[in-house]
PDB file of C-alpha atoms in Angstrom:
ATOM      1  CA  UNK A  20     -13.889 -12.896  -0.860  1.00  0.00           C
ATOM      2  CA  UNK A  21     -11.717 -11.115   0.848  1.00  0.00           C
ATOM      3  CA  UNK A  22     -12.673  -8.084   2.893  1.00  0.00           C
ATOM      4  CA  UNK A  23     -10.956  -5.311   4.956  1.00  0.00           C
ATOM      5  CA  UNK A  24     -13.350  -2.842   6.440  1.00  0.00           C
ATOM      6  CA  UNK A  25     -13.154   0.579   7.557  1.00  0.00           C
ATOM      7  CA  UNK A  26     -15.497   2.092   9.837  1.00  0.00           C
ATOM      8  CA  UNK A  27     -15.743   5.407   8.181  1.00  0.00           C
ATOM      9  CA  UNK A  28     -15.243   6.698   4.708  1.00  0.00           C
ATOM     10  CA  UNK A  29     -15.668  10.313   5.432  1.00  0.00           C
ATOM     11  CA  UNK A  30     -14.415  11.735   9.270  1.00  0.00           C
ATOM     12  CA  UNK A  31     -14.615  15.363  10.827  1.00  0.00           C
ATOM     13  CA  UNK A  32     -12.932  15.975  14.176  1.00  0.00           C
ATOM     14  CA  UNK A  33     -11.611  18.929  15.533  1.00  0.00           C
ATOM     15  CA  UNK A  34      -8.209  20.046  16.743  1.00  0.00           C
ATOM     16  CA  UNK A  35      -7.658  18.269  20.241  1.00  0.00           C
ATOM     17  CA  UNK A  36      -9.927  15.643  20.270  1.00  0.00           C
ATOM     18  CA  UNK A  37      -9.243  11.575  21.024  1.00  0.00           C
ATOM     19  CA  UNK A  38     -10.116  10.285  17.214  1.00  0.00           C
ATOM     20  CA  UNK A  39     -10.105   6.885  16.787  1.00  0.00           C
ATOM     21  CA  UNK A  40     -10.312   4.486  13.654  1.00  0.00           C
ATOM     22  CA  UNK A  41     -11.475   1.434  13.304  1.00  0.00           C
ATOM     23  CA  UNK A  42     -10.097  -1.768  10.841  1.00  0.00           C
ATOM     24  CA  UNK A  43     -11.945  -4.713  10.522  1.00  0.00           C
ATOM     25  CA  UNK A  44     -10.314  -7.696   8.611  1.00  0.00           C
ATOM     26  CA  UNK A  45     -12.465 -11.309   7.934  1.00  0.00           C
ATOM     27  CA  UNK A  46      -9.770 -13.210   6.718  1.00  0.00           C
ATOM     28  CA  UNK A  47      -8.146 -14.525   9.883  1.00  0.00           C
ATOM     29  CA  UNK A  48      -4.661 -12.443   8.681  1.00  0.00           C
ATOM     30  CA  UNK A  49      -1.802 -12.553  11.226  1.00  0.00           C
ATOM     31  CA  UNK A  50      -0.675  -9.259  10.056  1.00  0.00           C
ATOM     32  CA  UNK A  51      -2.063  -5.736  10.237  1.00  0.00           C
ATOM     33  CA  UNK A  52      -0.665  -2.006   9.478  1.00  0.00           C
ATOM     34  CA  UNK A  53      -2.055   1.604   8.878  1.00  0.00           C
ATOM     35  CA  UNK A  54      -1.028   4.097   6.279  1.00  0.00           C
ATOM     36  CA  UNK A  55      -1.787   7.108   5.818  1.00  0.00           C
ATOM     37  CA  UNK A  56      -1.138   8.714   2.393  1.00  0.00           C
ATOM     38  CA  UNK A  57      -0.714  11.993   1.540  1.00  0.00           C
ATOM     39  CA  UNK A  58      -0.387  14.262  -1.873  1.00  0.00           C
ATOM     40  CA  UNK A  59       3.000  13.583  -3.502  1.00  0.00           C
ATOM     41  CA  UNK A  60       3.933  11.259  -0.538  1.00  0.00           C
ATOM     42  CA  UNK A  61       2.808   7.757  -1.521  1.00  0.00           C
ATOM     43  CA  UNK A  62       1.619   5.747   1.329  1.00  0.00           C
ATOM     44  CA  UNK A  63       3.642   5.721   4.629  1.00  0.00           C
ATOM     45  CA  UNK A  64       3.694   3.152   7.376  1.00  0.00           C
ATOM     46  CA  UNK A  65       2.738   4.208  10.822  1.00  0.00           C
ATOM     47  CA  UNK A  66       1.954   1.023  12.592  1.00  0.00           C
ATOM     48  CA  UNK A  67       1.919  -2.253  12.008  1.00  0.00           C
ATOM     49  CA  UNK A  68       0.969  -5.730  14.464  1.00  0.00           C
ATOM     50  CA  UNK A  69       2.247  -9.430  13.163  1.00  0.00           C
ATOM     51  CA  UNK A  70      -0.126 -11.178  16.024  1.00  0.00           C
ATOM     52  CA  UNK A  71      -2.493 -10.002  18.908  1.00  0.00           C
ATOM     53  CA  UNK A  72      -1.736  -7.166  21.245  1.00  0.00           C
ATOM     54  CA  UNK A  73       1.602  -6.616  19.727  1.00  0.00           C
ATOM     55  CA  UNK A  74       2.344  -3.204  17.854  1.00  0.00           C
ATOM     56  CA  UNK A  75       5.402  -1.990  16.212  1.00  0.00           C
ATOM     57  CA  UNK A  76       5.995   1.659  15.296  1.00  0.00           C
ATOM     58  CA  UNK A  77       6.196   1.942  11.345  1.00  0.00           C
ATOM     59  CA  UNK A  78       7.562   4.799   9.832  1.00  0.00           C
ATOM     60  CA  UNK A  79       6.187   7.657  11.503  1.00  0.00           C
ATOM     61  CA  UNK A  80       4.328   6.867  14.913  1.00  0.00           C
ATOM     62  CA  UNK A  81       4.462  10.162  16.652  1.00  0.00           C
ATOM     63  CA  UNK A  82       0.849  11.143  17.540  1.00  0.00           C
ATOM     64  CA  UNK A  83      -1.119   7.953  16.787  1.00  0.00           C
ATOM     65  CA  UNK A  84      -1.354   4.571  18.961  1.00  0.00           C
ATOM     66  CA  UNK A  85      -2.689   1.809  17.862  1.00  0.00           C
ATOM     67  CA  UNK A  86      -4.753  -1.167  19.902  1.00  0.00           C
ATOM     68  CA  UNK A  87      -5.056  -4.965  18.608  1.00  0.00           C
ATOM     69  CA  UNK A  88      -7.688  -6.478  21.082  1.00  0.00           C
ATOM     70  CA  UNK A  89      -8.434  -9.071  18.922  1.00  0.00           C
ATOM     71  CA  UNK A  90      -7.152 -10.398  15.516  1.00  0.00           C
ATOM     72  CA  UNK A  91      -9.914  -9.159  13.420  1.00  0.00           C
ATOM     73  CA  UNK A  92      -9.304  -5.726  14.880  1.00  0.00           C
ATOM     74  CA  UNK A  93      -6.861  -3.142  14.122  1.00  0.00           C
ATOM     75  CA  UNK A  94      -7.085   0.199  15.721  1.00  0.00           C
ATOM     76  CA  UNK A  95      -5.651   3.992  14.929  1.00  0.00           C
ATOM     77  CA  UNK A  96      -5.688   6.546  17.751  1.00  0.00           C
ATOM     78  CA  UNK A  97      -5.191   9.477  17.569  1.00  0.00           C
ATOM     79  CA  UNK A  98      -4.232  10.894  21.284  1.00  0.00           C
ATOM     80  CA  UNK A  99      -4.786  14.754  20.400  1.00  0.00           C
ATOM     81  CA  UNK A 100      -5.814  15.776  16.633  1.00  0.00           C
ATOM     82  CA  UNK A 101      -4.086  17.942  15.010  1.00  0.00           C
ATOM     83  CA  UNK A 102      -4.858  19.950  11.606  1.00  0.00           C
ATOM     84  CA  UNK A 103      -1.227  18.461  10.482  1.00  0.00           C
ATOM     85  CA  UNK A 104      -2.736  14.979  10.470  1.00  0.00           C
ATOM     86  CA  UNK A 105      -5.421  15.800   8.439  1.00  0.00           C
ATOM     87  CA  UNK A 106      -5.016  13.018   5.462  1.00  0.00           C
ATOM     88  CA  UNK A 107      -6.253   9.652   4.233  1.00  0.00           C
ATOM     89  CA  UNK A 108      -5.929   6.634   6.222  1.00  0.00           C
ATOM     90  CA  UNK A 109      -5.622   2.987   4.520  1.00  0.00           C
ATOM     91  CA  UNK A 110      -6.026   0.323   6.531  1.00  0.00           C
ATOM     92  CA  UNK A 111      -4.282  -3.443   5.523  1.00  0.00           C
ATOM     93  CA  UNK A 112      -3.597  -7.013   6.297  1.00  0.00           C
ATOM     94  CA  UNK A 113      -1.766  -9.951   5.290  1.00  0.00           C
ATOM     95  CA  UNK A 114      -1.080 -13.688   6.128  1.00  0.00           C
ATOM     96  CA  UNK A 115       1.900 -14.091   8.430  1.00  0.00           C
ATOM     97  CA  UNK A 116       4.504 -16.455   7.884  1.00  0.00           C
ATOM     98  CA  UNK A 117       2.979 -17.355   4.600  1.00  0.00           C
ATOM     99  CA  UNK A 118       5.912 -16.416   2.564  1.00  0.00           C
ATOM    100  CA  UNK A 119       7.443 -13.617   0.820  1.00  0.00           C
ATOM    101  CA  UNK A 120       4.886 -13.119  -2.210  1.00  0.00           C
ATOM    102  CA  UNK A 121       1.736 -12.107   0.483  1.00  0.00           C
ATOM    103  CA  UNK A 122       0.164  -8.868  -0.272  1.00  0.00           C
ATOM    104  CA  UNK A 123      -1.519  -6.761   1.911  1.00  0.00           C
ATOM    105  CA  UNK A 124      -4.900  -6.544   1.296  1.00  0.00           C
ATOM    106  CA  UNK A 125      -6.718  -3.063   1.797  1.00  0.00           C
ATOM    107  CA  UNK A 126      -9.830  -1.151   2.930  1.00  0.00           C
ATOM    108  CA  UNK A 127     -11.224   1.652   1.010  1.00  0.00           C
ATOM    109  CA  UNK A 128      -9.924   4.135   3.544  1.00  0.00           C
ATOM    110  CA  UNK A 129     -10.864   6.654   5.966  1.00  0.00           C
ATOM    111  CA  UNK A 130     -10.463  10.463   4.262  1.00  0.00           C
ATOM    112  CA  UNK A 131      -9.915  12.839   7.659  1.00  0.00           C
ATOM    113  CA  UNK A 132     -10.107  16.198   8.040  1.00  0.00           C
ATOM    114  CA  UNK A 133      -9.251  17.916  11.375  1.00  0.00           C
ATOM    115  CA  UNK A 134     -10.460  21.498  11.683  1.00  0.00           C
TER     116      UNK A 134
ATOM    117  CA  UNK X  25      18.161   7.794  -0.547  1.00  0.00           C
ATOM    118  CA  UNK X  26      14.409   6.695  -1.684  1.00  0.00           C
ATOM    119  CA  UNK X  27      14.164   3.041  -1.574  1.00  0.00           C
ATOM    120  CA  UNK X  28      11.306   3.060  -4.116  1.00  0.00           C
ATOM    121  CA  UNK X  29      11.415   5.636  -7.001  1.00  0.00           C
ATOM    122  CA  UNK X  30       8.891   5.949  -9.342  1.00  0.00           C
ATOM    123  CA  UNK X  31       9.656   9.130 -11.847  1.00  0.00           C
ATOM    124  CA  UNK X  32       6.470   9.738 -13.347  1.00  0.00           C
ATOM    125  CA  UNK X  33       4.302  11.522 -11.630  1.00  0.00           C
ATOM    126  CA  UNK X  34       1.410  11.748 -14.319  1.00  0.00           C
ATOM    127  CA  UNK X  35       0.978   9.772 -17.732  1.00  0.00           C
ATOM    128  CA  UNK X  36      -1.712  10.294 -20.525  1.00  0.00           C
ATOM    129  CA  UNK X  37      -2.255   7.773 -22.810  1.00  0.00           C
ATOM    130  CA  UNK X  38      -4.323   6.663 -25.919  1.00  0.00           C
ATOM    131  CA  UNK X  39      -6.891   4.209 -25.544  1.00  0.00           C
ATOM    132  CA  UNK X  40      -5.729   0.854 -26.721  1.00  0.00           C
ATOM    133  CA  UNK X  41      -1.907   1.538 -26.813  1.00  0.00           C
ATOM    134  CA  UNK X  42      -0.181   0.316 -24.334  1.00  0.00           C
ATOM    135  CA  UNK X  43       1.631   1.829 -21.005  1.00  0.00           C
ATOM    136  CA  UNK X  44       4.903   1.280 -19.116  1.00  0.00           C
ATOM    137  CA  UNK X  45       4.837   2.993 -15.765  1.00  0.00           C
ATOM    138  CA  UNK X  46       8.496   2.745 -14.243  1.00  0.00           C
ATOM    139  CA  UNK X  47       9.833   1.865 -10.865  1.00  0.00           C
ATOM    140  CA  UNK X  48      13.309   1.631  -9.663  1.00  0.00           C
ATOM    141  CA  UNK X  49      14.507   0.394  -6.638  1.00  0.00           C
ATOM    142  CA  UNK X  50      17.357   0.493  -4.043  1.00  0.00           C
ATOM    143  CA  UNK X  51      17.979  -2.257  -1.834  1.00  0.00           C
ATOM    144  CA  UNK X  52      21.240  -4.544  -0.682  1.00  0.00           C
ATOM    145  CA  UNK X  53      18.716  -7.346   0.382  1.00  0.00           C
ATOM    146  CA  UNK X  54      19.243 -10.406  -2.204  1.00  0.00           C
ATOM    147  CA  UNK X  55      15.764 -11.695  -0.779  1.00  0.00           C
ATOM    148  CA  UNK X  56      13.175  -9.211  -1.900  1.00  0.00           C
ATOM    149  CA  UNK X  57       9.592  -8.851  -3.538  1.00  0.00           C
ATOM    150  CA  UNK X  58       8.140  -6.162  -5.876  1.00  0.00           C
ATOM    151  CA  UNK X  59       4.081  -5.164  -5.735  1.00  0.00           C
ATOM    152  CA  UNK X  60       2.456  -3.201  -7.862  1.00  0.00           C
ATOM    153  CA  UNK X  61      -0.986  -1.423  -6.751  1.00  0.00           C
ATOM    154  CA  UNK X  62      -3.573   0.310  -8.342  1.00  0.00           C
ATOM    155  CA  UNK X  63      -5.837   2.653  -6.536  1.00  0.00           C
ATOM    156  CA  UNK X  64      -8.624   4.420  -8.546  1.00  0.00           C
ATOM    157  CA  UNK X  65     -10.816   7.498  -7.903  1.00  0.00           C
ATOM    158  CA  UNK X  66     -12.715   5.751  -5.175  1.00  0.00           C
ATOM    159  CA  UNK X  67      -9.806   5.138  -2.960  1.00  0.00           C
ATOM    160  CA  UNK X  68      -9.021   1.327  -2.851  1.00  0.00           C
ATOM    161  CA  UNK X  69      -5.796  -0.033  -3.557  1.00  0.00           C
ATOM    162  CA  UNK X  70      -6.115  -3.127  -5.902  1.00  0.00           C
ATOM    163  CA  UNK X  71      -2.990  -5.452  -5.763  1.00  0.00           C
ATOM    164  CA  UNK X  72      -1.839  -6.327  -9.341  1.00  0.00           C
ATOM    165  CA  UNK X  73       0.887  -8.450  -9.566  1.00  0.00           C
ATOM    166  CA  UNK X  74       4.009  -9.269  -7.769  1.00  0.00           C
ATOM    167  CA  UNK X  75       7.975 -10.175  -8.854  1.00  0.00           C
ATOM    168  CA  UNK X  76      10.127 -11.996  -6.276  1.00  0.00           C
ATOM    169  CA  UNK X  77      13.972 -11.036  -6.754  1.00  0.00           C
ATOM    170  CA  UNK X  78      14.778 -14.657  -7.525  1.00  0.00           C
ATOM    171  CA  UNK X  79      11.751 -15.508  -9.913  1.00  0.00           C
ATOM    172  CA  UNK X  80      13.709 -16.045 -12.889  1.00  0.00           C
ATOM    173  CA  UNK X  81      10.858 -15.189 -15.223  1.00  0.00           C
ATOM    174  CA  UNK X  82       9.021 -12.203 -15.272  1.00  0.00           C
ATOM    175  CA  UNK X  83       5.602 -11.737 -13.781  1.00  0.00           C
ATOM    176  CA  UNK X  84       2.405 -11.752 -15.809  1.00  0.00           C
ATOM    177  CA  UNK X  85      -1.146 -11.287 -14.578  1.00  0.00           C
ATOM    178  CA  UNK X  86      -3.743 -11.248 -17.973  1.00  0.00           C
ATOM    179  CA  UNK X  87      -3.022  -7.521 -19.244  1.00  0.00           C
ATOM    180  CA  UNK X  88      -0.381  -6.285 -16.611  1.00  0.00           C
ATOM    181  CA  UNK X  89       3.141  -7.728 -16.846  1.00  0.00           C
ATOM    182  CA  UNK X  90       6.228  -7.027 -14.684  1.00  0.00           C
ATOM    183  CA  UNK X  91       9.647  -6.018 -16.992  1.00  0.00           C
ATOM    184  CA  UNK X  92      11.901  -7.036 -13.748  1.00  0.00           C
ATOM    185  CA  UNK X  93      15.857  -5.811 -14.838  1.00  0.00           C
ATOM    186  CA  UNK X  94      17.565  -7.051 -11.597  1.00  0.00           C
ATOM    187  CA  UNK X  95      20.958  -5.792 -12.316  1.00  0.00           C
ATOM    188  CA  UNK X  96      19.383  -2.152 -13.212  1.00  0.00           C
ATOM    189  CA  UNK X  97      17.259  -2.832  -9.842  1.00  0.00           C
ATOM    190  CA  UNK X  98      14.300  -1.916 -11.861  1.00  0.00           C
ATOM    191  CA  UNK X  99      10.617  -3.361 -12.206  1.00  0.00           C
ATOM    192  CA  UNK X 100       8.647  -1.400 -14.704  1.00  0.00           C
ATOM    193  CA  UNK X 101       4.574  -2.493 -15.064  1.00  0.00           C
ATOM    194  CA  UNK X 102       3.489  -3.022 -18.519  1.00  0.00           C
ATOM    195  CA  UNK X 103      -0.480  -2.697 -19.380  1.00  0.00           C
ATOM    196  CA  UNK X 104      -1.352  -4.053 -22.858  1.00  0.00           C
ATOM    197  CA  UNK X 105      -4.082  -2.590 -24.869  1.00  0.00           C
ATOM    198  CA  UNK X 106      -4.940   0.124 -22.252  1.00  0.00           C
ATOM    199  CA  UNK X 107      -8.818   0.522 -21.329  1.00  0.00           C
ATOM    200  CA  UNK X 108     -10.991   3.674 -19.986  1.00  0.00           C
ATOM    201  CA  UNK X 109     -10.851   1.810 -16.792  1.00  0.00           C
ATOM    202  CA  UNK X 110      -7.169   1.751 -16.101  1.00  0.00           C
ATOM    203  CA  UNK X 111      -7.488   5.566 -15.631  1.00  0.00           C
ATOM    204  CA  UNK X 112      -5.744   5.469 -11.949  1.00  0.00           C
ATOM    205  CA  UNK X 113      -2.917   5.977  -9.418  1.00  0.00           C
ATOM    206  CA  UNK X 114      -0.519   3.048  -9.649  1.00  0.00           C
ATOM    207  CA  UNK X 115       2.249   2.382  -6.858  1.00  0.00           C
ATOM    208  CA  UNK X 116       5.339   0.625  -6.734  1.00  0.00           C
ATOM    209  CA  UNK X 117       6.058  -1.046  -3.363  1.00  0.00           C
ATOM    210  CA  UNK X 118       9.109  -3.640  -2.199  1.00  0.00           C
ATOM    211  CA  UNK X 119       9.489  -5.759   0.853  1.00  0.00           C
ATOM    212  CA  UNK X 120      13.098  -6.345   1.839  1.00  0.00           C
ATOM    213  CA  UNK X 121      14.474  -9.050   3.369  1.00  0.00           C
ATOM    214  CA  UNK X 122      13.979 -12.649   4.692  1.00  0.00           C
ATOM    215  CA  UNK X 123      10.993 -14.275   5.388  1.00  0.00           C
ATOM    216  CA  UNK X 124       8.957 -12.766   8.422  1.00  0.00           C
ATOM    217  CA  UNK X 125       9.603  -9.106   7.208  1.00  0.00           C
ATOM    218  CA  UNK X 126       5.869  -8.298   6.171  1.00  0.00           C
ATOM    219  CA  UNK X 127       6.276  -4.592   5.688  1.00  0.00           C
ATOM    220  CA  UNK X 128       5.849  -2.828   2.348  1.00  0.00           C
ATOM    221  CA  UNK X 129       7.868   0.521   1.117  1.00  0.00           C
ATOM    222  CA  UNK X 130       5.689   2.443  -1.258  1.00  0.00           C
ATOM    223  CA  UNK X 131       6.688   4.935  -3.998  1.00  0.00           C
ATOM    224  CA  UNK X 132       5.407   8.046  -4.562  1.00  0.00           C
ATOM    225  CA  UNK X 133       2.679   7.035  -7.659  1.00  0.00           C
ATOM    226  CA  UNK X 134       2.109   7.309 -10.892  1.00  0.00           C
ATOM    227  CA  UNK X 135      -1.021   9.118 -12.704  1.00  0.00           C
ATOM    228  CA  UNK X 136      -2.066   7.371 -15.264  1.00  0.00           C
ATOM    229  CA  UNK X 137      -4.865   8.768 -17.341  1.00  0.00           C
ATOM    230  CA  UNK X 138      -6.421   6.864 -20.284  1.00  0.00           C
ATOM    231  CA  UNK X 139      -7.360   9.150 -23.349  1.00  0.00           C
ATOM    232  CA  UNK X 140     -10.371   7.809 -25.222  1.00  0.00           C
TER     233      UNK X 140
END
């Protein structure tokens, strides 16, 4: 069955710190993004990767990086937490190349709060 | 201009009727795809079905079905015989574009609570 894990359900950090999040996907997908998604909002791209150690900014990058070491592994950093990125994170993947119809398969998110 | 619209922000419906949750789209790709989600209390979002623009019929996965209206650029979900358990945010998303564009566009969601 398909799987896309997220290291934390639940995450506390406070204002300043180096937070990172971790996606874990066991379906050998090409592709990987993170959303975060916010009241009223819908779900908004911030980075995505189509192979190993490549990244491409999504919709709005400024704050977070993101690391693909591997590619099972999709990483969110944030450099310097702020209370403004307080939110919940969704995590997804798809096949690359596979065609047009591919959806993204998702985690069951990461709900942060920065105090 | 929002790419994906979806104009109901919350729905309430009877048990066992069933629900049309709209979604409208803007987009001067001729190559595109439509997904609908659903994401429930607990946070996961569940893909339901998906309508490529030049799928001539229109999608159907057991309950949920896809009303695609190209020319109005619209793709409205249709739930037959709604259930307790469809009680849930529902999102519209589109991909644009040729092959090797993997990235989704999401609308804003749709409430949907199920009235026993």
């Amino acid at each position: 069955d398909v799987k896309v894990t997220q290291s934390s359900r639940y995450l506390v950090k406070r204002t300043g710190e180096k937070v990172f999040l971790e996606c874990v996907q066991d379906m050998d997908h090409e592709n990987m993004f993170w959303y975060r998604q916010d009241p009223g909002l819908g779900l908004r791209l911030i980075y995505f990767s189509y192979d190993v150690k490549m990244k491409e900014k999504g919709d709005i990058p400024e704050g977070y990086s993101v690391s693909r070491e591997k590619k099972e592994r999709f990483s969110l950093i944030l450099e310097s937490a702020s209370t403004n990125q307080t939110s919940m994170y969704l995590c997804a993947s798809s096949f690359g190349g596979a065609g047009s119809n591919q959806p993204q398969h998702f985690g069951d998110g990461t709900r942060l709060s920065i105090l | 201009a929002q790419k994906i619209t979806q104009t109901q922000p919350g729905m309430f419906v009877q048990e066992k009727e069933a629900v049309t949750l709209d979604c409208t789209y803007d987009t001067s790709d001729q190559s595109y795809g439509l997904f609908w989600y659903k994401q429930p209390s607990s946070g996961e979002m569940i893909f339901l079905i998906y309508q490529g623009s030049y799928d001539e019929q229109n999608a159907t996965e057991g309950r949920y079905s896809l009303n695609f209206q190209k020319a109005r650029k619209s793709a409205n979900l249709v739930i037959s015989a709604s259930q307790l358990g469809d009680s849930a945010m529902y999102f519209c998303a589109m991909r644009e574009g040729n092959f090797g564009n993997e990235k989704l566009t999401f609308g804003t969601g749709t409430r949907l609570t199920i009235i026993p």
